[in-house]
CSV table of C-alpha atoms in Angstrom, one decimal:
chain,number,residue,atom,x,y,z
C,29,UNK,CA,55.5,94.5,188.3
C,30,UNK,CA,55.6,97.7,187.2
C,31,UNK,CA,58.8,97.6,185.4
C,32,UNK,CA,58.6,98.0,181.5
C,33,UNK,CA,57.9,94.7,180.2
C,34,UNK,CA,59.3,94.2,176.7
C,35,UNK,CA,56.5,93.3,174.2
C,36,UNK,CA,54.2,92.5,176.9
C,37,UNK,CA,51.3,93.0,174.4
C,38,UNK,CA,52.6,90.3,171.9
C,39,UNK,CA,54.0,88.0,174.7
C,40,UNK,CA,50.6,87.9,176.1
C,41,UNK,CA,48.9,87.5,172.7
C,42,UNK,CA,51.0,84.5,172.2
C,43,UNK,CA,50.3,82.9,175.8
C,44,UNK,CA,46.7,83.6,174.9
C,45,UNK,CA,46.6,81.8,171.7
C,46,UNK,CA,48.9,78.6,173.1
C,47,UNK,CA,46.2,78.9,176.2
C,48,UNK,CA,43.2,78.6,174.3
C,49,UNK,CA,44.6,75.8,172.0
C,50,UNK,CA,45.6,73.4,175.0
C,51,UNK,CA,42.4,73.8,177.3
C,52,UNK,CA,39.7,75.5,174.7
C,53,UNK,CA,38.9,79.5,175.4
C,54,UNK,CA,36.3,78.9,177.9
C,55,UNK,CA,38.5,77.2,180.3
C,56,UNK,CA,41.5,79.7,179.9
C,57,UNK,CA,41.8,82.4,182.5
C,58,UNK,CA,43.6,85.8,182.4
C,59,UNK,CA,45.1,84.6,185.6
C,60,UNK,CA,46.2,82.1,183.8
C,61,UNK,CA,47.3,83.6,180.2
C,62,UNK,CA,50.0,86.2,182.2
C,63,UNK,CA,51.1,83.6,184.3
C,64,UNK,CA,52.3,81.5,181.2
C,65,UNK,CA,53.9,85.0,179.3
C,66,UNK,CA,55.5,85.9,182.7
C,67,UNK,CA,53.7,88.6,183.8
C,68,UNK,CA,51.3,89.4,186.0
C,69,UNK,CA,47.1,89.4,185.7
C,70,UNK,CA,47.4,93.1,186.4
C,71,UNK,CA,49.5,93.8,183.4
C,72,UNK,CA,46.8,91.7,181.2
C,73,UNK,CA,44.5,93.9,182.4
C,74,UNK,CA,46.5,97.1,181.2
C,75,UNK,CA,46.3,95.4,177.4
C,76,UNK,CA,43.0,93.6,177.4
C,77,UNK,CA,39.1,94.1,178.7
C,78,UNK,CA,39.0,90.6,178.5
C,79,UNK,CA,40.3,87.3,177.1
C,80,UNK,CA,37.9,87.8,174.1
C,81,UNK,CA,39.6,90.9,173.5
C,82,UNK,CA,42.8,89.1,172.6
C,83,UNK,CA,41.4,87.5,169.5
C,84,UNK,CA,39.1,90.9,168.5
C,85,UNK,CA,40.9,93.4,169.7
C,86,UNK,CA,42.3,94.3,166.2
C,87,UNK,CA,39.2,93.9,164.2
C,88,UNK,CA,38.4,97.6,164.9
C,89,UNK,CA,41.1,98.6,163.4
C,90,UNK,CA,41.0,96.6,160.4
C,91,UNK,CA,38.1,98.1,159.7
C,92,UNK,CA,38.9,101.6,160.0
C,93,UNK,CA,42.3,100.5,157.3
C,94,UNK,CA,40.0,99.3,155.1
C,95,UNK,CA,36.9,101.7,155.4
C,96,UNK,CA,39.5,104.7,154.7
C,97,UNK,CA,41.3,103.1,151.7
C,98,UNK,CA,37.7,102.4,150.1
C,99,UNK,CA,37.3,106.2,151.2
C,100,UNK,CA,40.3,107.3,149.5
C,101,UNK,CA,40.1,105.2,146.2
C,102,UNK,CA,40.8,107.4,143.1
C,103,UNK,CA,37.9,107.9,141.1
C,104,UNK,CA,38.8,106.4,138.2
C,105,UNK,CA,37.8,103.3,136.0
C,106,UNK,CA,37.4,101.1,139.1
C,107,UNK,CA,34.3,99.4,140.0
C,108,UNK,CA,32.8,99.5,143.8
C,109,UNK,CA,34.1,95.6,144.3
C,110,UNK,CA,37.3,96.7,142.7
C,111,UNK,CA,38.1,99.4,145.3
C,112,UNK,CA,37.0,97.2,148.1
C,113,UNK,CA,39.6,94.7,146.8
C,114,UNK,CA,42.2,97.0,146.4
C,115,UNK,CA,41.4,97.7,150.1
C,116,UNK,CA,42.2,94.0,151.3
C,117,UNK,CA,44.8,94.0,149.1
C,118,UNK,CA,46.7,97.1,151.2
C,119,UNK,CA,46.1,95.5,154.2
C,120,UNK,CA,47.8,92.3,153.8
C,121,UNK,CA,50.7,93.0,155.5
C,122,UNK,CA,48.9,93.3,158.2
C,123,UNK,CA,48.1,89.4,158.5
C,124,UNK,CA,51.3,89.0,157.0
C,125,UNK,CA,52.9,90.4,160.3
C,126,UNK,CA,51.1,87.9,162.3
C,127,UNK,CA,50.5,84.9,160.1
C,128,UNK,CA,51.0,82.4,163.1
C,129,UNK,CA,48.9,84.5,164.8
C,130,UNK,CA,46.4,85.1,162.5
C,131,UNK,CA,45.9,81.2,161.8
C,132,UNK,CA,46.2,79.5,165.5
C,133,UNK,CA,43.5,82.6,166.6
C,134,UNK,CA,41.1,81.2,163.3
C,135,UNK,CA,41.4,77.5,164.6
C,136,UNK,CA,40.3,78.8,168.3
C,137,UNK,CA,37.6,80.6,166.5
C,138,UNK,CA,36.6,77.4,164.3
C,139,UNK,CA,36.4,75.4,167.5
C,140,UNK,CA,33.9,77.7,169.5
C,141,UNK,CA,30.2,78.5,168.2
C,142,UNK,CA,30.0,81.7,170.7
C,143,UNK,CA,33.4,82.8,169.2
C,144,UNK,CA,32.0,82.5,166.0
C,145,UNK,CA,29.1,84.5,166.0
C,146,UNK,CA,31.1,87.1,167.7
C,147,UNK,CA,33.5,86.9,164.5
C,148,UNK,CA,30.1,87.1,162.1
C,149,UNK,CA,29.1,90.3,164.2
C,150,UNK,CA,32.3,91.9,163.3
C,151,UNK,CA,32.2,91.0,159.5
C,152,UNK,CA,28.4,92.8,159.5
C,153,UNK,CA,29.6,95.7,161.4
C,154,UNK,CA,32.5,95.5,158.3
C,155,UNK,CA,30.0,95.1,156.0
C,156,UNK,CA,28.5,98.1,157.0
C,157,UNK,CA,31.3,100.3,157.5
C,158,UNK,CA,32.4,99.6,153.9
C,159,UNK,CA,28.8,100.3,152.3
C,160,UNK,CA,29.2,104.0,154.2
C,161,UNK,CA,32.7,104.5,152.5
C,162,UNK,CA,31.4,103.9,149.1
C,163,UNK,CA,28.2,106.0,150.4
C,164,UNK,CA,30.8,108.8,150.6
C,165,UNK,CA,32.1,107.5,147.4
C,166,UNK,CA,28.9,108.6,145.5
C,167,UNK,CA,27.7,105.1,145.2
C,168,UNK,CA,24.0,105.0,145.6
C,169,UNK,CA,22.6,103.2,148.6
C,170,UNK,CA,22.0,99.9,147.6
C,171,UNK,CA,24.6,99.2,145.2
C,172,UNK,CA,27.1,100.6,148.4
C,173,UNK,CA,25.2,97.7,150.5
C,174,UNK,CA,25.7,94.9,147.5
C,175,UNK,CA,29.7,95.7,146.9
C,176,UNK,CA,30.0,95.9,150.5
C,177,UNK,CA,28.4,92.4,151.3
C,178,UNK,CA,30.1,91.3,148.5
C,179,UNK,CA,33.0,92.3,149.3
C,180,UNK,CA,33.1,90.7,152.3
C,181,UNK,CA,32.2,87.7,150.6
C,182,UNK,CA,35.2,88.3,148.8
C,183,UNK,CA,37.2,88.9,152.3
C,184,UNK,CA,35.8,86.1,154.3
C,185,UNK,CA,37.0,83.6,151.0
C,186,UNK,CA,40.5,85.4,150.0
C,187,UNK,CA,41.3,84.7,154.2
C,188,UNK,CA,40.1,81.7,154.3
C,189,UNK,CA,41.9,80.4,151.5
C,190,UNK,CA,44.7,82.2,152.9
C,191,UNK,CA,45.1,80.5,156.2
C,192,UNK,CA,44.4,76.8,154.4
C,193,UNK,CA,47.0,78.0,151.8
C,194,UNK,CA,49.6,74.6,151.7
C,195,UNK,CA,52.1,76.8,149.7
C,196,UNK,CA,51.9,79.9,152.1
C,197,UNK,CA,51.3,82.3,149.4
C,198,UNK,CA,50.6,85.9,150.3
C,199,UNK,CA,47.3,87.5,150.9
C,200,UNK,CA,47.0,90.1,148.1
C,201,UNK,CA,47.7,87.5,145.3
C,202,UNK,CA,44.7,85.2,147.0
C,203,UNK,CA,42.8,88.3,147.2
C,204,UNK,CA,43.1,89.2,143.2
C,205,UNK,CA,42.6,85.6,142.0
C,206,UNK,CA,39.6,85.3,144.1
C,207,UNK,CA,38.4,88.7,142.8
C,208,UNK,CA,39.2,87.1,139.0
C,209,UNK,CA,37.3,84.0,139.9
C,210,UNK,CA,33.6,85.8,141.7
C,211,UNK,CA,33.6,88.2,138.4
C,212,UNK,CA,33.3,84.6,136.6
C,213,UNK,CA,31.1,83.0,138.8
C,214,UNK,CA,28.9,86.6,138.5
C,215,UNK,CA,29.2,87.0,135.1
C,216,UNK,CA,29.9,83.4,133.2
C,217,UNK,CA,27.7,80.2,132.4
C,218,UNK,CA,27.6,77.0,135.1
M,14,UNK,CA,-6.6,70.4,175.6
M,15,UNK,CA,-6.7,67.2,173.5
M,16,UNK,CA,-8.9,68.7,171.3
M,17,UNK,CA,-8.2,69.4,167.4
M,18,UNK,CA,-7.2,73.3,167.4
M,19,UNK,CA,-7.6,74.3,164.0
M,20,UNK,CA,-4.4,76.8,162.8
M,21,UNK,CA,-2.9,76.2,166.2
M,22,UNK,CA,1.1,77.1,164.8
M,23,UNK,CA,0.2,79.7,162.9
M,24,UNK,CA,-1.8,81.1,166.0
M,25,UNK,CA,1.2,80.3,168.1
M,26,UNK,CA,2.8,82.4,166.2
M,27,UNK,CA,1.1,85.5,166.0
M,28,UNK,CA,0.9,85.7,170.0
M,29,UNK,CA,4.7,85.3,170.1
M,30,UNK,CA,5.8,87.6,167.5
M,31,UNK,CA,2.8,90.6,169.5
M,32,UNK,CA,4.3,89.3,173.1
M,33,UNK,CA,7.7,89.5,171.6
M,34,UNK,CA,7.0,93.4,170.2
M,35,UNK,CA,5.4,94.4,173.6
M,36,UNK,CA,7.7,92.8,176.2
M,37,UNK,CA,10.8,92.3,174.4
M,38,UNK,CA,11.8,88.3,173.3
M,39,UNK,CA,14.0,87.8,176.2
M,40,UNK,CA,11.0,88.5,178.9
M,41,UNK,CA,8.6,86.4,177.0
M,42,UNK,CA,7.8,82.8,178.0
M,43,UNK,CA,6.2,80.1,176.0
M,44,UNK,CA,3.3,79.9,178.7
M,45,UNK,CA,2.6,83.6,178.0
M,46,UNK,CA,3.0,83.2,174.6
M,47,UNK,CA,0.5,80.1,174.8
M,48,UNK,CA,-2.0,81.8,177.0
M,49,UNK,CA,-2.1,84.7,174.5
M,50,UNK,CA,-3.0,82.3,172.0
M,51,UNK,CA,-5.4,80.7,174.2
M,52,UNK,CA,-3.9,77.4,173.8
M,53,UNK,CA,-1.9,75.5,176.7
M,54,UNK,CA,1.4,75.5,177.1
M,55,UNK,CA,1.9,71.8,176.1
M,56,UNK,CA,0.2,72.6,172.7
M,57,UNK,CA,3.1,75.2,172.3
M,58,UNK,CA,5.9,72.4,173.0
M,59,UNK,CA,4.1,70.7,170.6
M,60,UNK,CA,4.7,73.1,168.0
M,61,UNK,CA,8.2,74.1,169.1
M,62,UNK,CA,10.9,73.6,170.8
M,63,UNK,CA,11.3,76.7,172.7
M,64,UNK,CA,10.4,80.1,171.9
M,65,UNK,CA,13.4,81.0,169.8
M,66,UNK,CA,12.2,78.1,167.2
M,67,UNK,CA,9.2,80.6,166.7
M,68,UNK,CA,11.8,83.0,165.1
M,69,UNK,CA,14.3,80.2,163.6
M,70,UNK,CA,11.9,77.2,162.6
M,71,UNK,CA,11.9,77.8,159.3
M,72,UNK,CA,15.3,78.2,157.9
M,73,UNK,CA,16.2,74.7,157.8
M,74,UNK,CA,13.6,74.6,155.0
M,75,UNK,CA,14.0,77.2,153.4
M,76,UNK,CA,17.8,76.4,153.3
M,77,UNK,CA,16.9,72.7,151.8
M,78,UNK,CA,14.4,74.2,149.4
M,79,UNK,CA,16.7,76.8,148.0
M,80,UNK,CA,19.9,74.3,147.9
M,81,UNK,CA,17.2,72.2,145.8
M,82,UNK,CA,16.5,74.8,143.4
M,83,UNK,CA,20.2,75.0,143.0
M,84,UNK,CA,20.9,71.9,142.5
M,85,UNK,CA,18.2,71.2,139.6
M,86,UNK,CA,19.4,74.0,137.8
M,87,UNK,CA,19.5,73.8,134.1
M,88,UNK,CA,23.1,73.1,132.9
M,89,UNK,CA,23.0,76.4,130.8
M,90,UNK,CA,23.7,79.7,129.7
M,91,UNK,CA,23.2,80.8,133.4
M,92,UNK,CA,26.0,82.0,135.8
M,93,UNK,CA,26.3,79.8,139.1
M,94,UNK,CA,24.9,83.3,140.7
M,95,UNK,CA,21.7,83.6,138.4
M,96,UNK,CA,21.4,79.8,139.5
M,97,UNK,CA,21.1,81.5,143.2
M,98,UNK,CA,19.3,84.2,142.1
M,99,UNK,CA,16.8,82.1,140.2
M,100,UNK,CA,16.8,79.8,143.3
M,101,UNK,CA,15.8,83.2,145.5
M,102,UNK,CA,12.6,84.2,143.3
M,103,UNK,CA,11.5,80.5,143.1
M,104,UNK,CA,11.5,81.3,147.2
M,105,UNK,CA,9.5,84.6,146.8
M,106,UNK,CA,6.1,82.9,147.9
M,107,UNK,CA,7.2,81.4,150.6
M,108,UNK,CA,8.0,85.0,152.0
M,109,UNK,CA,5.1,86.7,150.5
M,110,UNK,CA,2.5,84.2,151.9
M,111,UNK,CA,3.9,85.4,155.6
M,112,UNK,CA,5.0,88.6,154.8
M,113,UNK,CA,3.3,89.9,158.0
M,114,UNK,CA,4.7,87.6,160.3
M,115,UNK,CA,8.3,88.1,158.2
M,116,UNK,CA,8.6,91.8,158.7
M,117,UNK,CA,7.9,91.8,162.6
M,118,UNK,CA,9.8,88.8,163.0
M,119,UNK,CA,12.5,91.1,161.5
M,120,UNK,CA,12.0,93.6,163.9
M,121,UNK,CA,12.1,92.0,167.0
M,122,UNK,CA,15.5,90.1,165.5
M,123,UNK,CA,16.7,93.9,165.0
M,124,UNK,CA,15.9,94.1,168.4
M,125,UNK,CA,18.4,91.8,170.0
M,126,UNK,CA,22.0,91.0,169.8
M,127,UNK,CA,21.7,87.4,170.6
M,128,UNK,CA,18.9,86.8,167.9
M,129,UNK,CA,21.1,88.9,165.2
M,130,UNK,CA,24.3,86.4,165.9
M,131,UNK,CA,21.6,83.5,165.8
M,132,UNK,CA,20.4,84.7,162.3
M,133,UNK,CA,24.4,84.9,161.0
M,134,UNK,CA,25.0,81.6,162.2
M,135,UNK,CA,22.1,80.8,160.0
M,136,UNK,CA,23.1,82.6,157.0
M,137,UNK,CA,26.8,81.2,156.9
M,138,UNK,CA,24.9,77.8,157.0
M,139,UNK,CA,22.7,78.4,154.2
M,140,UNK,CA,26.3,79.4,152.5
M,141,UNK,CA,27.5,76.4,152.9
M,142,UNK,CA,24.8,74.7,151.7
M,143,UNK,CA,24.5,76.4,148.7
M,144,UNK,CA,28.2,75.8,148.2
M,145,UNK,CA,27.3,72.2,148.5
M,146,UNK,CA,24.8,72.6,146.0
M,147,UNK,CA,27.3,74.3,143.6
M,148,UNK,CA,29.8,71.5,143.6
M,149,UNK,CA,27.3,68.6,142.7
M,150,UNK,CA,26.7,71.1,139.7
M,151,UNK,CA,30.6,70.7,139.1
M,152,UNK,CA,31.6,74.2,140.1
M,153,UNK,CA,35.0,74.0,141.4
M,154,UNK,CA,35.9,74.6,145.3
M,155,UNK,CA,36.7,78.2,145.4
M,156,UNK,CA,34.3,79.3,142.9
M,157,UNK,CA,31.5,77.5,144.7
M,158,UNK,CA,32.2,79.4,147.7
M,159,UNK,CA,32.6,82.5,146.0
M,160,UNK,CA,29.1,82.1,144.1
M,161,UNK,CA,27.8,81.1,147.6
M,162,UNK,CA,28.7,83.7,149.7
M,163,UNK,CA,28.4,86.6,146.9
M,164,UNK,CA,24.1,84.7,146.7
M,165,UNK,CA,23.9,85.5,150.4
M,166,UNK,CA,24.8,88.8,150.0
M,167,UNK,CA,22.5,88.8,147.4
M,168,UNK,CA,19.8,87.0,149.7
M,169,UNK,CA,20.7,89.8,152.8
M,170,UNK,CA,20.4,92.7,150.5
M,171,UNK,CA,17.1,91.7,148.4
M,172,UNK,CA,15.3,90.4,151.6
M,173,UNK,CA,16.0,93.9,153.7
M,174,UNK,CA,14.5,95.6,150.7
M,175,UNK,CA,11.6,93.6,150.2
M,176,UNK,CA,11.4,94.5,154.5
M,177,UNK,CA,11.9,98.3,154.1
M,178,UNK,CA,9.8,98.6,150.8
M,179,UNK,CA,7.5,101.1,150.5
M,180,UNK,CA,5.8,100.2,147.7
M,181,UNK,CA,5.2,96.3,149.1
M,182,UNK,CA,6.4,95.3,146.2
M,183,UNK,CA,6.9,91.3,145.8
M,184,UNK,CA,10.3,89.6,146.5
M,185,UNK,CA,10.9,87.8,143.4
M,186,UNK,CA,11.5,91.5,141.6
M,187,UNK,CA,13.6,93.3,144.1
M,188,UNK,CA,15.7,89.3,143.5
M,189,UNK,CA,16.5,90.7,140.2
M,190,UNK,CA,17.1,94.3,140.4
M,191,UNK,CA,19.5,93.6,143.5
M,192,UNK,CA,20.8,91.1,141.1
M,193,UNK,CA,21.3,93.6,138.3
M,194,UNK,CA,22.9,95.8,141.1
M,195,UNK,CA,25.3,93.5,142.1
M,196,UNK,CA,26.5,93.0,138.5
M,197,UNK,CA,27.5,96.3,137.5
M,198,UNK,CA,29.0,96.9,141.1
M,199,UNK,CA,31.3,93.9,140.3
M,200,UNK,CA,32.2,95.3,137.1
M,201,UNK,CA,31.2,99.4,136.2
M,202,UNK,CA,33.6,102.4,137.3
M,203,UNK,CA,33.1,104.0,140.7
């Protein structure tokens, strides 16, 4: 205690995760994720609110990576959805960092209604963070709403498709090919 | 009690969505709400569940109705999103014929954090469904969950209108602008 604890963040994150997946999140205790990283409950405390807060704690800032590259896009030829893409697209290596992470944390998720919803809240909050970028943008307001729900339709599928990935590609190629194939599904015939 | 109460749901209803407005949903009980209705509290459980089916009764139908429309689509010139979209307007009069009940039913959802993750779960089923629907039509994987998600967006957007509009106009109208919308966010400049 009290001594500096080398990546106590990402050792706990990691107990967390291994936790959850042996005795399902309800049943896991902070208590019990510090004990299993080494440290104590104490220093859990100094990362996390909570045990939910180890599989949402980044979603805040996700948002605030993608809200200000929508914010920033030039004002060129690119369309609303494009700009949004080009948003999940520069955040890739993000999940890239973490990919074990990422995809043990979306099997928790998958297995626990509660946890889902939660994860639905954040993609609306998302949703709506994005529609007040392109607001700023000088998109009007319900074209911002559509490209932002949209783009999170585009998000939630590019991820998705991502963590089931058998080759392991990257995210931004996933992102672009599904961008490619929701412009057909808008635009082309059944 | 025993006797034939003629419109005893839809009364059921109206007393729950006022009780729900003037006490909040989580204080209301199904004998209030009964009581209000001047039925008994057994006629209620006939009718529903609990009190939350007063909110969520209905989108198991409306999910199989639109999934249907989807399904029969014509194998034409149309885009597996104007399939949705034409799927949405054939739903218009179901909304329109309880367009009083809709709108507060909205209201009290706004109301409460439980009810909004309730109506996600709901939405992300009706994605899935649709999905579903898609692939019978022979839309690949992907795509169909593209199409899907991007409709529900489409569904969100067009249906919070058709809530907030001014003018009262009907649903079916605000389908298709919202559907024009989305089309030229997905593919005109910024």
């Amino acid at each position: 205690m009290g001594r500096w604890q080398p990546d106590a963040r990402g050792r706990l994150e990691r107990a967390a995760l291994e936790l959850f997946g042996e005795v399902g999140f309800n049943q896991a205790t902070a208590a019990g994720i510090a004990a299993r990283a080494g440290l104590t409950e104490r220093t859990f405390f100094r990362h996390f609110a909570d045990k939910r807060e180890v599989l949402f704690g980044g979603a805040g800032e996700l948002q605030e990576l993608l809200a200000r590259e929508v914010r920033d896009a030039p004002r060129s030829q690119a369309a609303p959805l494009d700009a949004i893409a080009a948003a999940l697209e520069a955040a890739g290596p993000v999940f890239e960092r973490r990919r074990a992470f990422v995809r043990q944390r979306q099997g928790v998720i998958a297995d626990n209604v509660e946890l889902q919803e939660r994860e639905l809240i954040k993609l609306a909050r998302l949703s709506s963070a994005l529609a007040g970028a392109l607001r700023d943008h000088g998109v009007p307001d319900w074209p911002a709403t559509l490209a932002a729900e949209t783009g999170v339709a585009l998000f939630k599928t590019a991820f998705q498709r991502w963590i089931d990935d058998p080759d392991a590609r990257e995210f931004a190629p996933l992102v672009r090919r599904s961008l490619a194939e929701l412009k057909a599904v808008t635009a082309d015939s059944l």
